[in-house]
Structures are given as structure tokens and as C-alpha cells.
Coordinates of C-alpha atoms in Angstrom, one line a residue:
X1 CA 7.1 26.6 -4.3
X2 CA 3.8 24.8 -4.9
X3 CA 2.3 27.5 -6.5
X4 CA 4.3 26.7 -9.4
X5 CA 4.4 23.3 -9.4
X6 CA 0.6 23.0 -10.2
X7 CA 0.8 24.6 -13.4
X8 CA 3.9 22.3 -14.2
X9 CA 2.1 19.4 -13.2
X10 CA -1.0 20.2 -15.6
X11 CA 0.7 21.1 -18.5
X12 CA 1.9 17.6 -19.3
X13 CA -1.7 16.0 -18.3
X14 CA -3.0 18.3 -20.8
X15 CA -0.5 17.7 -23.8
X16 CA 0.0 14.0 -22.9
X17 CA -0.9 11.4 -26.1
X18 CA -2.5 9.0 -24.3
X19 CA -3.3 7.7 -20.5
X20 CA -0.3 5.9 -19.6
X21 CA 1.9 9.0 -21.1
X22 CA 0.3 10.7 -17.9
X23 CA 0.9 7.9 -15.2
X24 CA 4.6 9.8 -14.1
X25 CA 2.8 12.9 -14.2
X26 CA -0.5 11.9 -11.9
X27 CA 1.9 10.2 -8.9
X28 CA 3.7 13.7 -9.0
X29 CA 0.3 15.3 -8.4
X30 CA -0.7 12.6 -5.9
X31 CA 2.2 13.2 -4.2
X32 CA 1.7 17.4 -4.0
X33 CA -1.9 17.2 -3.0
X34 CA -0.6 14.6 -0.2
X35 CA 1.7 17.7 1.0
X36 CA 0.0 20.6 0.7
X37 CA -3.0 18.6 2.9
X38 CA -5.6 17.8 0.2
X39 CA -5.5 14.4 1.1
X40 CA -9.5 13.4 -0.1
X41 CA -8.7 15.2 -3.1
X42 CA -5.4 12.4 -3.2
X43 CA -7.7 9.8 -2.8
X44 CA -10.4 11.1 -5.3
X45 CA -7.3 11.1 -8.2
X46 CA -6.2 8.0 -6.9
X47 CA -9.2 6.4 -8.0
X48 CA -9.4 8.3 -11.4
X49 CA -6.2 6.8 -12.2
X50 CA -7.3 3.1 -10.9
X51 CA -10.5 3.1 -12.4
X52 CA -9.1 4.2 -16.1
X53 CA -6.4 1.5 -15.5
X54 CA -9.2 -1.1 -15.2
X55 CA -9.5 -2.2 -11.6
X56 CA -12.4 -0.7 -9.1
X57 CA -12.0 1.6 -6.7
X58 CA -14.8 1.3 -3.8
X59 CA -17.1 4.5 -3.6
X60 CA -18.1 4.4 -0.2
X61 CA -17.7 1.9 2.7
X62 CA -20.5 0.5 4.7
X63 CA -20.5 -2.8 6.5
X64 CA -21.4 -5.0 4.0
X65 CA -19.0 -4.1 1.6
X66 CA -16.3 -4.1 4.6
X67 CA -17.4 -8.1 5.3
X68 CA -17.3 -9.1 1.6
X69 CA -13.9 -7.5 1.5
X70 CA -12.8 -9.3 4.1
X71 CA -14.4 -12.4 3.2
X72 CA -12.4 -12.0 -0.1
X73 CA -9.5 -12.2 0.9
X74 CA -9.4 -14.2 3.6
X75 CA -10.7 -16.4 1.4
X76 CA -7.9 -16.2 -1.0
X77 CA -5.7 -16.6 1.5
X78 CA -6.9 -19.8 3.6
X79 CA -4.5 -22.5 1.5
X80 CA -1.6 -20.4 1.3
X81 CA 1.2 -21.2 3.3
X82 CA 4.0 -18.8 4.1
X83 CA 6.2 -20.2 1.6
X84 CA 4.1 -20.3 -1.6
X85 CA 3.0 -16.1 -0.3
X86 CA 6.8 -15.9 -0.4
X87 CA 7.0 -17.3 -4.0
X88 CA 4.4 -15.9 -5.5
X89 CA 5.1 -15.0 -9.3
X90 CA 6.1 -12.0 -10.4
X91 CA 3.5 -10.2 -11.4
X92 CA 4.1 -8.7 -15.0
X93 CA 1.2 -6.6 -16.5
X94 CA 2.6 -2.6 -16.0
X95 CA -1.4 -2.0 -16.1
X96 CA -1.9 -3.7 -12.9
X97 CA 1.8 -2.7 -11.3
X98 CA 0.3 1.0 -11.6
X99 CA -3.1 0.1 -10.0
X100 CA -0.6 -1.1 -6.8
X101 CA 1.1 1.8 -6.8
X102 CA -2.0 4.4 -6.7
X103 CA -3.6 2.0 -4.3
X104 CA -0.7 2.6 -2.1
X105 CA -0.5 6.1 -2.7
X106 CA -4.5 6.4 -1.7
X107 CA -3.7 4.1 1.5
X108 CA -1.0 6.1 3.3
X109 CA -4.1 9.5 2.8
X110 CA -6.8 7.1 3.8
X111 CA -5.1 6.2 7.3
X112 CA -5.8 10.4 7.9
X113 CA -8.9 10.9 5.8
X114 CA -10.9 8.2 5.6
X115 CA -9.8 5.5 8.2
X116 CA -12.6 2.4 6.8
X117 CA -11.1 3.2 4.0
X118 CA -7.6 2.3 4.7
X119 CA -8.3 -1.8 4.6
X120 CA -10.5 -2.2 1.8
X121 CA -7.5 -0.7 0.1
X122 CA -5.3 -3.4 2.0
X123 CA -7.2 -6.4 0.8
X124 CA -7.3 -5.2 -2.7
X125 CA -3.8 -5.0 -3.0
X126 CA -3.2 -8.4 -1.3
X127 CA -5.9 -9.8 -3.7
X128 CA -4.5 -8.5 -7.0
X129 CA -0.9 -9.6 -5.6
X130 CA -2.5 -13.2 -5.2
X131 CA -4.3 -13.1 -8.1
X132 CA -2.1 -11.5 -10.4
X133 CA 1.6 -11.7 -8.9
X134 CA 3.6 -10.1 -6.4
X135 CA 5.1 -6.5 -7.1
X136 CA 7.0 -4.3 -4.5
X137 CA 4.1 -2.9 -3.1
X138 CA 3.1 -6.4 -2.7
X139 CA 5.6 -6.2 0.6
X140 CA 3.4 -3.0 1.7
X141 CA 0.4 -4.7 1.6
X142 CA 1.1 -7.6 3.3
X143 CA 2.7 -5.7 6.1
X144 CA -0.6 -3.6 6.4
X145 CA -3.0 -6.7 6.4
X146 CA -0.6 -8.3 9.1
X147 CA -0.8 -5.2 11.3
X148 CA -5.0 -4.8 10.6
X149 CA -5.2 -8.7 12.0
X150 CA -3.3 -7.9 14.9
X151 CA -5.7 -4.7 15.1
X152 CA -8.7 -4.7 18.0
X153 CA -11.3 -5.7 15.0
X154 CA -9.5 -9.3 14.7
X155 CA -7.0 -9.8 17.3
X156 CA -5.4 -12.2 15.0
X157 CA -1.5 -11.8 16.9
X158 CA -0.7 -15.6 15.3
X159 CA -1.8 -14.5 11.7
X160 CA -0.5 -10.9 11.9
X161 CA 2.9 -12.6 12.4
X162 CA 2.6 -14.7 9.3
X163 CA 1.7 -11.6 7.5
X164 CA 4.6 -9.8 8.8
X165 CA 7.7 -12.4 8.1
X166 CA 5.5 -12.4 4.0
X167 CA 6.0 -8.3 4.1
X168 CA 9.8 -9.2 5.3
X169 CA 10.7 -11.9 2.8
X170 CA 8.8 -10.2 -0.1
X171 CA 10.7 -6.9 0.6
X172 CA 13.8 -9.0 0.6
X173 CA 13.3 -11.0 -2.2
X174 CA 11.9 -7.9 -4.2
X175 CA 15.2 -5.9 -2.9
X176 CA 12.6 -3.4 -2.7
X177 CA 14.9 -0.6 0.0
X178 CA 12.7 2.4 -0.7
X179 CA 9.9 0.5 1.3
X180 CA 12.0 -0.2 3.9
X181 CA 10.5 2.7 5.9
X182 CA 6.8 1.9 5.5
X183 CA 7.7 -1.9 5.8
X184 CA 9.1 -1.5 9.2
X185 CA 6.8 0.7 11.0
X186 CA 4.5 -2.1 10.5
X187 CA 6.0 -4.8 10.7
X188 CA 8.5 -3.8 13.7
X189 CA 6.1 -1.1 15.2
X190 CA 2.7 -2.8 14.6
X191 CA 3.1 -6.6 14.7
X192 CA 6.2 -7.5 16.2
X193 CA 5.5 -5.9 19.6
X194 CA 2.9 -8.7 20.4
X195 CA 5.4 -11.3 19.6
X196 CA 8.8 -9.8 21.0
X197 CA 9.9 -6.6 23.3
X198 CA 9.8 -3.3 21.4
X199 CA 13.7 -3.2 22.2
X200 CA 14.3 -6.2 19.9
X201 CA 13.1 -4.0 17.0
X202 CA 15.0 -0.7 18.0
X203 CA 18.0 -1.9 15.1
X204 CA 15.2 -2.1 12.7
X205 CA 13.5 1.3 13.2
X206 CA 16.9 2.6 13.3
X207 CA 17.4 0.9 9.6
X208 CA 14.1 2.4 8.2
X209 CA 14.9 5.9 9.5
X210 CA 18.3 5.6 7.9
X211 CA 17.0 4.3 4.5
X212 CA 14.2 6.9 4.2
X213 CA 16.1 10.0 5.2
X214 CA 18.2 8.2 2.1
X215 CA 15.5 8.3 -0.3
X216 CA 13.7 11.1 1.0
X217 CA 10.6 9.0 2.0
X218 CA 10.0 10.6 5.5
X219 CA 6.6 9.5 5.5
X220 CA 7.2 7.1 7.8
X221 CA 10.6 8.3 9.6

């Protein structure tokens, strides 16, 4: 009934002590604008959240921003082997595990709403998980950069593998199962297919649907 659930979800916003008392609070109103379709008004508390947590959110997206973003990190990423993406540190400050996890949430509404959107977001998160250590959303982002090289814009097949087999090992090494769903569908349903037949990757997809109808995320099912 989501006619209740708003007033549930702003009493504790109201009452809370400080920001980070309202951090549980904000991704269970992320997640009920997401449902009921209000997903710019997702994105727009998405980057309230961010922004008070210290890292920037982009206003709006126009070329120039879209080539220093991906200057950035391609940047960051041109001496980095597979291996050391692999074993990146963990990273440790909750501040900046909390930015990850609203620039995630704002990623799977940007896809919908505001499609130049939806990479920016991608490089950030690679970016603080190079910068600052690798989380479990860390596996998300990866997968998401792999599948925008092997996108029409960069055609990058050989680089969007690497990316991939990072996501994989990350979300292996993290034991991170509840992003097995969004892992998969871009790793096995975005990447892969330029490398191997879509049949090869059947088990997999079959292993995401499994594992989010197990922890309800059916995002991506």
C-alpha cells in the first residue's frame, strides 16, 4: 500500500539526529519512488544524498562534460591490468560506500529517464572504486563500463571483455550474490555475446534469475 508507506518513510527523515541516521531511511524512499514510476524524482534524491555525503553529482550532461568524464577515467584506467583491478583494496570509508550505493540506485532510473546520464554515473563509480577501493557495487560498475565499451559509441569488444571478467572476479571475490542479477545481465547479456554464442551463457542467466527471485531483486530477472 504506498499510500502508507510515504508517511512512514518521512517520519524517520524528520526525527532522525543527524544525516547518516537517515541513510537506511533515503534508499527505502529511493527505492519506492523507483516503483511507483517517479524515477527523475529517484535521481533528484539520489543526488541530495551524494552531494551531502561529499562527492558530486553532475547537474546536467552536455558533450563536454561527457568527454572529460570519459577522459577521466579512461585515464585512470590505462596502467591497470586485469589483475591489480581484481585486487584493488578494499575500500573502507562508509561515507564513500554510501555514495556507491546511491550512485547505483540513480544508474538503474537513469537507463529509463535520462539515458546520457547513465555513464557519467558509470565512470564515477569506477573512478571512486580506483581511487578509493573496491566495494560490492564496485562489481556493478565495472560490468556497466564493460558493456558501454562494447556499446556503438566505442565498439571497444576487446576492452569490454576485460571489463567484464573485473565485474566477475570482483563479484566473486566480494561474495557479493545479491548482484548476481544485475552482474549477469551485463556481463552475460551485454558483453559476452560478442565474444561467445548467447547459448554459452544460458546457465548463467539461469543463475541470476534464480538468485534474484531469491533476494527479491527482479530488477533484472
Amino acid at each position: 500500500d504506498w499510500e502508507k508507506l510515504l508517511p512512514n518513510i518521512q517520519e524517520p527523515l524528520q526525527k532522525a539526529r543527524c544525516f547518516a541516521d537517515k541513510l537506511n531511511t533515503y534508499h527505502t524512499l529511493v527505492r519506492y519512488l523507483k516503483a511507483t514510476g517517479d524515477l527523475r524524482g529517484a535521481i533528484e534524491k539520489c543526488k541530495h544524498v551524494v552531494s551531502e555525503l561529499g562527492d558530486d553529482f553532475p547537474d546536467q550532461i552536455d558533450e563536454a562534460l561527457f568527454r572529460e568524464e570519459t577522459r577521466r577515467v579512461e585515464q585512470l584506467l590505462k596502467d591497470k591490468s586485469e589483475a591489480e583491478l581484481i585486487s584493488l583494496p578494499k575500500m573502507t570509508d562508509e561515507r564513500k560506500i554510501a555514495s556507491m550505493q546511491f550512485l547505483n540506485h540513480a544508474l538503474s532510473s537513469a537507463f529509463a529517464a535520462e539515458p546520457m546520464l547513465a555513464p557519467v554515473l558509470t565512470f564515477r563509480m569506477v573512478s571512486l572504486s580506483v581511487e578509493c577501493g573496491v566495494c560490492e557495487i564496485s562489481a556493478t560498475a565495472f560490468a556497466g563500463y564493460g558493456s558501454w565499451l562494447v556499446s556503438a559509441y566505442k565498439s571497444d569488444f576487446e576492452g569490454g571483455y576485460r571489463m567484464g571478467h573485473v565485474a566477475i572476479e570482483l563479484k566473486n571475490r566480494l561474495r557479493y550474490e545479491e548482484g548476481i542479477p544485475r552482474i549477469h545481465a551485463l556481463v552475460y547479456g551485454f558483453i559476452n555475446i560478442w565474444r561467445t554464442p548467447f547459448q554459452a551463457s544460458l546457465p548463467k542467466h539461469l543463475e541470476a534469475y534464480d538468485a534474484g527471485n531469491f533476494s527479491g531483486d527482479v530488477e533484472f530477472t
